[in-house]
Amino acid sequence: HHLLKRDDNMGFELPPALIILLILIGAGFLVACGFAIHSAFGFGPNPNRIKPMSAEQMEYMAEVRIRNMTCLEQEGRRTWG
């Protein structure tokens, strides 16, 4: 048995680094095409999106925040003596 000397291209016509580079470029191109198709046809209004708060809700949240801070302040005074 004698070992055949392998060439640097591992039996391929193109060097392996060039093959990997071409695959990466092709994958990037496919991602760009997919994004273009999805942006043209797929992005629609999202009904599950968070809706803006009403003035009443913002006012209620401010009241709750003040109430919680008051309770925390009273609790802090009790623990300090």
C-alpha atoms as an extended CHARMM CRD file, in Angstrom:
* protein
*
        81  EXT
         1         1  HSD       CA              0.0000000000        0.0000000000        0.0000000000  PROA      1               0.0000000000
         2         2  HSD       CA              1.2120000000        3.3740000000       -0.8080000000  PROA      2               0.0000000000
         3         3  LEU       CA             -0.6260000000        6.5220000000        0.1260000000  PROA      3               0.0000000000
         4         4  LEU       CA             -1.6920000000        8.8350000000       -2.6230000000  PROA      4               0.0000000000
         5         5  LYS       CA             -0.7080000000       12.4070000000       -2.0060000000  PROA      5               0.0000000000
         6         6  ARG       CA             -3.7360000000       14.5760000000       -1.5650000000  PROA      6               0.0000000000
         7         7  ASP       CA             -3.8150000000       17.9190000000       -3.2470000000  PROA      7               0.0000000000
         8         8  ASP       CA             -4.8580000000       21.0500000000       -1.3670000000  PROA      8               0.0000000000
         9         9  ASN       CA             -8.3210000000       21.1120000000       -2.9570000000  PROA      9               0.0000000000
        10        10  MET       CA             -9.3390000000       17.7330000000       -1.4840000000  PROA      10              0.0000000000
        11        11  GLY       CA            -10.3720000000       16.4920000000       -4.9080000000  PROA      11              0.0000000000
        12        12  PHE       CA            -12.5750000000       19.4660000000       -5.7710000000  PROA      12              0.0000000000
        13        13  GLU       CA            -12.0550000000       21.7980000000       -8.6940000000  PROA      13              0.0000000000
        14        14  LEU       CA            -12.4330000000       24.8310000000       -6.4120000000  PROA      14              0.0000000000
        15        15  PRO       CA            -10.5600000000       25.4020000000       -3.1650000000  PROA      15              0.0000000000
        16        16  PRO       CA            -12.6650000000       24.6160000000       -0.0470000000  PROA      16              0.0000000000
        17        17  ALA       CA            -12.4160000000       28.2150000000        1.2000000000  PROA      17              0.0000000000
        18        18  LEU       CA            -13.9930000000       29.4450000000       -2.0430000000  PROA      18              0.0000000000
        19        19  ILE       CA            -16.7720000000       26.8510000000       -1.7850000000  PROA      19              0.0000000000
        20        20  ILE       CA            -17.5750000000       28.0070000000        1.7700000000  PROA      20              0.0000000000
        21        21  LEU       CA            -17.5220000000       31.6550000000        0.6740000000  PROA      21              0.0000000000
        22        22  LEU       CA            -19.9200000000       30.9270000000       -2.1990000000  PROA      22              0.0000000000
        23        23  ILE       CA            -22.2670000000       29.0660000000        0.1600000000  PROA      23              0.0000000000
        24        24  LEU       CA            -22.2530000000       31.9960000000        2.6030000000  PROA      24              0.0000000000
        25        25  ILE       CA            -22.9590000000       34.4890000000       -0.1820000000  PROA      25              0.0000000000
        26        26  GLY       CA            -25.7860000000       32.2870000000       -1.4940000000  PROA      26              0.0000000000
        27        27  ALA       CA            -27.2980000000       31.9630000000        1.9900000000  PROA      27              0.0000000000
        28        28  GLY       CA            -27.1450000000       35.7360000000        2.4700000000  PROA      28              0.0000000000
        29        29  PHE       CA            -28.8300000000       36.2360000000       -0.8890000000  PROA      29              0.0000000000
        30        30  LEU       CA            -31.6180000000       33.8020000000        0.0480000000  PROA      30              0.0000000000
        31        31  VAL       CA            -32.1720000000       35.5900000000        3.3670000000  PROA      31              0.0000000000
        32        32  ALA       CA            -32.3890000000       38.9340000000        1.5380000000  PROA      32              0.0000000000
        33        33  CYS       CA            -34.8890000000       37.4620000000       -0.9520000000  PROA      33              0.0000000000
        34        34  GLY       CA            -36.9590000000       35.9950000000        1.8750000000  PROA      34              0.0000000000
        35        35  PHE       CA            -37.0280000000       39.3360000000        3.6740000000  PROA      35              0.0000000000
        36        36  ALA       CA            -38.0590000000       41.1290000000        0.4740000000  PROA      36              0.0000000000
        37        37  ILE       CA            -40.9060000000       38.6800000000       -0.1400000000  PROA      37              0.0000000000
        38        38  HSD       CA            -42.0330000000       38.8090000000        3.4860000000  PROA      38              0.0000000000
        39        39  SER       CA            -41.9270000000       42.6070000000        3.6020000000  PROA      39              0.0000000000
        40        40  ALA       CA            -43.9950000000       42.7890000000        0.4020000000  PROA      40              0.0000000000
        41        41  PHE       CA            -46.6320000000       40.2580000000        1.4340000000  PROA      41              0.0000000000
        42        42  GLY       CA            -46.1730000000       39.1840000000        5.0420000000  PROA      42              0.0000000000
        43        43  PHE       CA            -45.9190000000       42.2370000000        7.2860000000  PROA      43              0.0000000000
        44        44  GLY       CA            -49.4400000000       43.2550000000        8.1910000000  PROA      44              0.0000000000
        45        45  PRO       CA            -51.0550000000       44.9310000000       11.1360000000  PROA      45              0.0000000000
        46        46  ASN       CA            -50.4730000000       42.9050000000       14.2690000000  PROA      46              0.0000000000
        47        47  PRO       CA            -53.6850000000       42.5850000000       16.3130000000  PROA      47              0.0000000000
        48        48  ASN       CA            -51.7110000000       41.3000000000       19.3320000000  PROA      48              0.0000000000
        49        49  ARG       CA            -49.6240000000       44.4610000000       19.5470000000  PROA      49              0.0000000000
        50        50  ILE       CA            -49.7650000000       46.4840000000       22.7680000000  PROA      50              0.0000000000
        51        51  LYS       CA            -52.2960000000       49.2580000000       22.3470000000  PROA      51              0.0000000000
        52        52  PRO       CA            -51.5680000000       52.7880000000       23.5780000000  PROA      52              0.0000000000
        53        53  MET       CA            -52.8990000000       53.5780000000       27.0520000000  PROA      53              0.0000000000
        54        54  SER       CA            -55.9340000000       55.7740000000       27.4650000000  PROA      54              0.0000000000
        55        55  ALA       CA            -55.8390000000       58.8900000000       29.6440000000  PROA      55              0.0000000000
        56        56  GLU       CA            -58.0170000000       57.1470000000       32.2510000000  PROA      56              0.0000000000
        57        57  GLN       CA            -55.6320000000       54.2010000000       32.4510000000  PROA      57              0.0000000000
        58        58  MET       CA            -52.5990000000       56.4660000000       32.8070000000  PROA      58              0.0000000000
        59        59  GLU       CA            -54.3690000000       58.4140000000       35.5640000000  PROA      59              0.0000000000
        60        60  TYR       CA            -55.2960000000       55.1980000000       37.3850000000  PROA      60              0.0000000000
        61        61  MET       CA            -51.7230000000       53.9080000000       37.1400000000  PROA      61              0.0000000000
        62        62  ALA       CA            -50.4300000000       57.1960000000       38.5880000000  PROA      62              0.0000000000
        63        63  GLU       CA            -52.8890000000       56.8740000000       41.5040000000  PROA      63              0.0000000000
        64        64  VAL       CA            -51.7990000000       53.2920000000       42.1850000000  PROA      64              0.0000000000
        65        65  ARG       CA            -48.1430000000       54.3210000000       42.0260000000  PROA      65              0.0000000000
        66        66  ILE       CA            -48.7150000000       57.1150000000       44.5730000000  PROA      66              0.0000000000
        67        67  ARG       CA            -50.7100000000       54.7570000000       46.7970000000  PROA      67              0.0000000000
        68        68  ASN       CA            -47.9330000000       52.1560000000       46.6860000000  PROA      68              0.0000000000
        69        69  MET       CA            -45.2600000000       54.7510000000       47.4560000000  PROA      69              0.0000000000
        70        70  THR       CA            -47.3230000000       55.9980000000       50.4230000000  PROA      70              0.0000000000
        71        71  CYS       CA            -47.6660000000       52.4420000000       51.7500000000  PROA      71              0.0000000000
        72        72  LEU       CA            -43.9240000000       51.8570000000       51.3260000000  PROA      72              0.0000000000
        73        73  GLU       CA            -43.1820000000       55.1300000000       53.1030000000  PROA      73              0.0000000000
        74        74  GLN       CA            -45.4160000000       54.1710000000       56.0440000000  PROA      74              0.0000000000
        75        75  GLU       CA            -43.8390000000       50.7150000000       56.2070000000  PROA      75              0.0000000000
        76        76  GLY       CA            -40.3910000000       52.2810000000       56.2410000000  PROA      76              0.0000000000
        77        77  ARG       CA            -41.3400000000       54.6130000000       59.0950000000  PROA      77              0.0000000000
        78        78  ARG       CA            -42.6250000000       51.6720000000       61.1540000000  PROA      78              0.0000000000
        79        79  THR       CA            -39.4240000000       49.6970000000       60.7400000000  PROA      79              0.0000000000
        80        80  TRP       CA            -37.2130000000       52.6440000000       61.7170000000  PROA      80              0.0000000000
        81        81  GLY       CA            -39.0520000000       53.0730000000       64.9760000000  PROA      81              0.0000000000
